[in-house]
Amino acid sequence: MANGQWYPPEWPDRIRALSSGELTPATPRRAATVMLLRDSAAGPAVHMLRRRASMAFAGGAYAYPGGGVDPRDDDRLVRWAGPSLASWAARLGVDEPGAQAIVCAAVRETYEEAGVLLAGPSPSTVVGDTTGEDWEADREALVARELSFAEFLDRRGLVLRSDLLAAWARWITPEFEPKRYDTFFFVAVLPEGQRTRNASTEADRTVWIAPGKATEGYDKGELLMMPPTIATLRQLSPYASAADALAAAPERDLTPVLAQARLENGELTLTWPGHEEFTKHIPAGDPK
């Protein structure tokens, strides 16, 4: 492997099945992931987790905190601060309930997997330390889906600080994958007084790493990543501070990136529009 691109061995067979009409694409489930940033003496760093090697999907790969939308993320209005739902809907290209669900998923998953909560007692404040036993009990209830995020905010007397998030990119899982996600990538700055921890059962390690160092590790084949992860890391690399990256986010194009697979002249070709580095050419007769 020349780099650290995660490439499942079953993809060629699934691409062939899709090309022949034997495979019906699954409907993507909406999801959100957050590139949590903080400044250091060497510049901004991003919080990443390494998926356990035992995971069926992308085991050993580095990623950001995130996950699928909970059906209850839009079942009623949540305590909300920052841009209106109408503004978020326009930015994300979805309806208002969908916008609430996606933003809630981003904040909820960051708390569930990293212990960082983008919420506060008022629209201009944010919570500090969230590591006490009572906080952990609520976090575990969220993970177990015993508590909805709206109920959690109400219980704590908190408002979701949507202004602490900014949408960065949108990637959709290829059509030949059995589990598909329509994932919105966000950036956020680590709130003062909070700290990250590995709260995810799916990760065996977490790191704060400079985007440039992470991409260097990927290029050397030392860090395993999926295309959306390495692509967003490369996009973060030029910024001198976490605040600079957050400020640049509103100008970013959220056109979904969807891999395209085709069979031509005895060869399978897999491409991600706008991201040529991930193009794969596979001999059609290659069982791998």
CSV table of N, CA and C in Angstrom, one decimal, residues 70-80 85 100-101 103-105 107-109 111-112 117 119-120 138 141-143 145-160:
chain,number,residue,atom,x,y,z
A,70,ASP,N,-30.2,10.2,15.2
A,70,ASP,CA,-31.2,9.5,16.0
A,70,ASP,C,-32.6,10.0,15.6
A,71,PRO,N,-33.5,9.1,15.4
A,71,PRO,CA,-34.8,9.5,14.9
A,71,PRO,C,-35.5,10.6,15.8
A,72,ARG,N,-35.0,10.6,17.1
A,72,ARG,CA,-35.6,11.6,18.0
A,72,ARG,C,-34.8,13.0,18.0
A,73,ASP,N,-33.8,13.1,17.1
A,73,ASP,CA,-33.1,14.3,17.0
A,73,ASP,C,-33.9,15.5,16.4
A,74,ASP,N,-35.1,15.1,15.8
A,74,ASP,CA,-35.9,16.1,15.3
A,74,ASP,C,-37.4,15.9,15.7
A,75,ASP,N,-37.6,15.2,16.8
A,75,ASP,CA,-39.0,14.9,17.1
A,75,ASP,C,-39.7,16.0,17.8
A,76,ARG,N,-39.0,17.0,18.3
A,76,ARG,CA,-39.5,18.2,18.8
A,76,ARG,C,-38.5,19.3,18.9
A,77,LEU,N,-38.8,20.5,19.0
A,77,LEU,CA,-37.9,21.6,19.0
A,77,LEU,C,-37.0,21.4,20.2
A,78,VAL,N,-35.7,21.6,20.0
A,78,VAL,CA,-34.7,21.6,21.1
A,78,VAL,C,-34.4,23.0,21.6
A,79,ARG,N,-33.9,23.1,22.8
A,79,ARG,CA,-33.4,24.4,23.2
A,79,ARG,C,-32.2,24.8,22.4
A,80,TRP,N,-32.4,25.9,21.7
A,80,TRP,CA,-31.5,26.3,20.5
A,80,TRP,C,-30.9,27.7,20.7
A,85,LEU,N,-33.0,27.7,12.5
A,85,LEU,CA,-33.2,26.5,11.8
A,85,LEU,C,-33.3,26.7,10.3
A,100,GLN,N,-32.3,20.4,12.0
A,100,GLN,CA,-32.2,20.2,13.5
A,100,GLN,C,-31.6,18.9,13.8
A,101,ALA,N,-32.1,17.8,13.1
A,101,ALA,CA,-31.6,16.5,13.3
A,101,ALA,C,-30.1,16.4,13.1
A,103,VAL,N,-27.7,18.8,13.0
A,103,VAL,CA,-26.9,19.6,13.9
A,103,VAL,C,-27.0,19.0,15.3
A,104,CYS,N,-28.1,18.5,15.7
A,104,CYS,CA,-28.2,17.8,17.0
A,104,CYS,C,-27.3,16.6,17.0
A,105,ALA,N,-27.3,15.8,15.9
A,105,ALA,CA,-26.5,14.6,15.8
A,105,ALA,C,-25.0,15.0,16.0
A,107,VAL,N,-23.7,17.6,17.6
A,107,VAL,CA,-23.4,17.9,19.0
A,107,VAL,C,-23.5,16.7,19.9
A,108,ARG,N,-24.5,15.9,19.7
A,108,ARG,CA,-24.8,14.8,20.5
A,108,ARG,C,-23.6,13.7,20.4
A,109,GLU,N,-23.2,13.4,19.2
A,109,GLU,CA,-22.2,12.4,18.9
A,109,GLU,C,-20.8,12.9,19.5
A,111,TYR,N,-20.4,14.7,22.1
A,111,TYR,CA,-20.5,14.5,23.5
A,111,TYR,C,-20.4,13.0,23.8
A,112,GLU,N,-21.1,12.2,23.1
A,112,GLU,CA,-21.1,10.7,23.3
A,112,GLU,C,-19.7,10.1,23.1
A,117,LEU,N,-19.1,18.9,25.0
A,117,LEU,CA,-20.5,19.3,24.8
A,117,LEU,C,-20.6,20.8,24.4
A,119,ALA,N,-22.8,23.2,24.3
A,119,ALA,CA,-24.1,23.7,24.8
A,119,ALA,C,-23.7,24.5,26.0
A,120,GLY,N,-24.7,25.3,26.4
A,120,GLY,CA,-24.5,26.2,27.6
A,120,GLY,C,-25.8,26.6,28.3
A,138,ASP,N,-25.6,10.7,32.4
A,138,ASP,CA,-26.4,11.2,31.3
A,138,ASP,C,-25.8,10.8,29.9
A,141,ALA,N,-26.7,7.3,29.1
A,141,ALA,CA,-28.1,7.2,28.8
A,141,ALA,C,-28.4,7.7,27.4
A,142,LEU,N,-27.6,8.7,26.9
A,142,LEU,CA,-27.7,9.1,25.5
A,142,LEU,C,-27.2,8.0,24.6
A,143,VAL,N,-26.1,7.4,24.9
A,143,VAL,CA,-25.5,6.4,24.1
A,143,VAL,C,-26.5,5.2,24.0
A,145,ARG,N,-29.6,5.3,24.1
A,145,ARG,CA,-30.9,5.9,23.6
A,145,ARG,C,-32.0,5.8,24.6
A,146,GLU,N,-31.6,5.8,25.9
A,146,GLU,CA,-32.6,5.9,26.9
A,146,GLU,C,-33.1,7.3,27.2
A,147,LEU,N,-32.3,8.2,26.6
A,147,LEU,CA,-32.6,9.7,26.8
A,147,LEU,C,-32.4,10.3,25.4
A,148,SER,N,-33.3,11.1,25.0
A,148,SER,CA,-33.1,11.9,23.8
A,148,SER,C,-32.3,13.1,24.1
A,149,PHE,N,-31.7,13.7,23.0
A,149,PHE,CA,-30.9,14.9,23.2
A,149,PHE,C,-31.7,16.1,23.7
A,150,ALA,N,-32.9,16.2,23.2
A,150,ALA,CA,-33.8,17.3,23.7
A,150,ALA,C,-34.1,17.1,25.2
A,151,GLU,N,-34.4,15.9,25.6
A,151,GLU,CA,-34.6,15.6,27.0
A,151,GLU,C,-33.4,15.9,27.9
A,152,PHE,N,-32.2,15.6,27.4
A,152,PHE,CA,-31.0,15.8,28.0
A,152,PHE,C,-30.8,17.3,28.2
A,153,LEU,N,-31.0,18.1,27.2
A,153,LEU,CA,-30.8,19.6,27.3
A,153,LEU,C,-31.8,20.1,28.3
A,154,ASP,N,-33.1,19.7,28.3
A,154,ASP,CA,-34.1,20.2,29.2
A,154,ASP,C,-33.7,19.8,30.7
A,155,ARG,N,-33.2,18.6,30.9
A,155,ARG,CA,-32.8,18.2,32.2
A,155,ARG,C,-31.7,19.0,32.8
A,156,ARG,N,-30.8,19.4,31.9
A,156,ARG,CA,-29.7,20.2,32.3
A,156,ARG,C,-29.9,21.7,32.3
A,157,GLY,N,-31.0,22.1,31.7
A,157,GLY,CA,-31.2,23.5,31.5
A,157,GLY,C,-30.3,24.2,30.6
A,158,LEU,N,-30.0,23.5,29.5
A,158,LEU,CA,-29.0,23.9,28.5
A,158,LEU,C,-29.6,24.3,27.2
A,159,VAL,N,-28.9,25.1,26.4
A,159,VAL,CA,-29.3,25.4,25.0
A,159,VAL,C,-28.2,24.9,24.1
A,160,LEU,N,-28.5,24.3,23.0
A,160,LEU,CA,-27.6,23.8,22.0
A,160,LEU,C,-26.9,25.1,21.4
